Amino acid sequence: MPIPYQVVEETARQMYGRALKKYPPDLVKCLRSAAKAETNPVAQKHFQLMVASIEKGEQKDQPICQDTGMQTLWIKAGTNMQFNGQKVQDAIRNGVRRWSSENEYRKTVVHPVTRAKVGEQVGLRHPTIYWDFLEGKDYLEMMMLSKGSGSENQGFLAMLVPAQGINGVKQFIIDSVLAAGGQFCPPGVAGVGIGGTFDSVARMAKEALLRPLDTRNPDPKIAELEDELLEAINATGIGPMGLGGKTTVFKVNVEYGVTHETQNPVALNLQCWAHRKAGARIHSDGRVEYIDYFGGEAHE
């Protein structure tokens, strides 16, 4: 039977609110661990304020941060499902539009030239939606990342050449983090993409932000690079909100793809401490389960 599109719409609506209000459990763990290890009194104070914002957001059912962000969605559709892709996308857009119109929060989406506000957070080519497939499954999984401008403005991409090697990749990442400083509202997560093409490497970097923070890339060389970059970034001492401290990022997630023999694209997508994301699994019978990452366990 075809997936019920009204369920997709309502789920997208709920996901938007959940992304803004519910702090990811794996990030809570990282935040508390970093706060415990911190010795800088200014950094400690910022950690206290972050924890307070999370707790008040949940208690009062309010967004953790005033920036409601720009929405990017990833859809993984089971190959045993019946669905119309255009209707799924329309339902998602309607869900985002409904949540925005029903809640008096900051509206952030504008025309790029006139700067006129769109008003309902939905417009030309937004939200951005990427598709993939789940072989043999009869459900659809969606992940939403609602990314604010503080972190999104601190995105970097370079078309490196093979002669620059892996050291060139590392140097680009560190230089980019130093250039960003406290502007991406650290501590957060660093998503890195390596390889592919100009367009795909940027997608890889942002997609890396969806991975659970207790995982490493299955490729040993890439996992080693994640560890090296994490150590190097935190050694900058940028710290919470750029005011100094031991933790600038909680985790570095690297995704990669094959590339042309004469190029080596690399991209960095920094995520802020709030890390607004939400996920859901919609079964063909209309049942909905909320998840924190693709393939994750269902929860309330």
mmCIF file with all atom_site columns, C-alpha atoms in Angstrom, residues 13 32 40 43 47 70 80 95 108 113 122 158 168 175 181 183 202 204 219 252 257-258 269 281 292 297:
data_model
loop_
_atom_site.group_PDB
_atom_site.id
_atom_site.type_symbol
_atom_site.label_atom_id
_atom_site.label_alt_id
_atom_site.label_comp_id
_atom_site.label_asym_id
_atom_site.label_entity_id
_atom_site.label_seq_id
_atom_site.pdbx_PDB_ins_code
_atom_site.Cartn_x
_atom_site.Cartn_y
_atom_site.Cartn_z
_atom_site.occupancy
_atom_site.B_iso_or_equiv
_atom_site.pdbx_formal_charge
_atom_site.auth_seq_id
_atom_site.auth_comp_id
_atom_site.auth_asym_id
_atom_site.auth_atom_id
_atom_site.pdbx_PDB_model_num
ATOM 1  C CA . ARG A 1 13  ? 6.065  19.099 11.159 1.00 0.00 ? 13  ARG A CA 1
ATOM 2  C CA . ARG A 1 32  ? 28.687 16.845 30.280 1.00 0.00 ? 32  ARG A CA 1
ATOM 3  C CA . ASN A 1 40  ? 38.979 27.300 32.373 1.00 0.00 ? 40  ASN A CA 1
ATOM 4  C CA . ALA A 1 43  ? 34.529 27.887 29.644 1.00 0.00 ? 43  ALA A CA 1
ATOM 5  C CA . PHE A 1 47  ? 28.983 24.936 29.759 1.00 0.00 ? 47  PHE A CA 1
ATOM 6  C CA . MET A 1 70  ? 17.737 26.365 7.464  1.00 0.00 ? 70  MET A CA 1
ATOM 7  C CA . ASN A 1 80  ? 9.588  -2.535 -0.864 1.00 0.00 ? 80  ASN A CA 1
ATOM 8  C CA . GLY A 1 95  ? 4.976  20.037 7.289  1.00 0.00 ? 95  GLY A CA 1
ATOM 9  C CA . THR A 1 108 ? 15.038 33.196 9.015  1.00 0.00 ? 108 THR A CA 1
ATOM 10 C CA . VAL A 1 113 ? 19.000 39.423 -3.470 1.00 0.00 ? 113 VAL A CA 1
ATOM 11 C CA . VAL A 1 122 ? 9.721  27.320 2.727  1.00 0.00 ? 122 VAL A CA 1
ATOM 12 C CA . ALA A 1 158 ? 38.907 23.842 -1.301 1.00 0.00 ? 158 ALA A CA 1
ATOM 13 C CA . GLY A 1 168 ? 47.378 19.635 2.800  1.00 0.00 ? 168 GLY A CA 1
ATOM 14 C CA . ASP A 1 175 ? 43.355 26.856 9.044  1.00 0.00 ? 175 ASP A CA 1
ATOM 15 C CA . GLY A 1 181 ? 37.221 30.991 15.700 1.00 0.00 ? 181 GLY A CA 1
ATOM 16 C CA . GLN A 1 183 ? 31.848 32.364 15.194 1.00 0.00 ? 183 GLN A CA 1
ATOM 17 C CA . ALA A 1 202 ? 30.104 19.726 0.436  1.00 0.00 ? 202 ALA A CA 1
ATOM 18 C CA . MET A 1 204 ? 29.546 14.710 2.377  1.00 0.00 ? 204 MET A CA 1
ATOM 19 C CA . ASP A 1 219 ? 37.875 2.803  7.000  1.00 0.00 ? 219 ASP A CA 1
ATOM 20 C CA . VAL A 1 252 ? 35.247 15.090 13.965 1.00 0.00 ? 252 VAL A CA 1
ATOM 21 C CA . GLY A 1 257 ? 34.323 9.352  -1.861 1.00 0.00 ? 257 GLY A CA 1
ATOM 22 C CA . VAL A 1 258 ? 36.490 8.452  -4.821 1.00 0.00 ? 258 VAL A CA 1
ATOM 23 C CA . ASN A 1 269 ? 31.001 21.967 7.749  1.00 0.00 ? 269 ASN A CA 1
ATOM 24 C CA . ARG A 1 281 ? 10.995 6.164  10.606 1.00 0.00 ? 281 ARG A CA 1
ATOM 25 C CA . ASP A 1 292 ? 18.319 10.047 16.431 1.00 0.00 ? 292 ASP A CA 1
ATOM 26 C CA . GLU A 1 297 ? 16.577 2.689  17.903 1.00 0.00 ? 297 GLU A CA 1
#
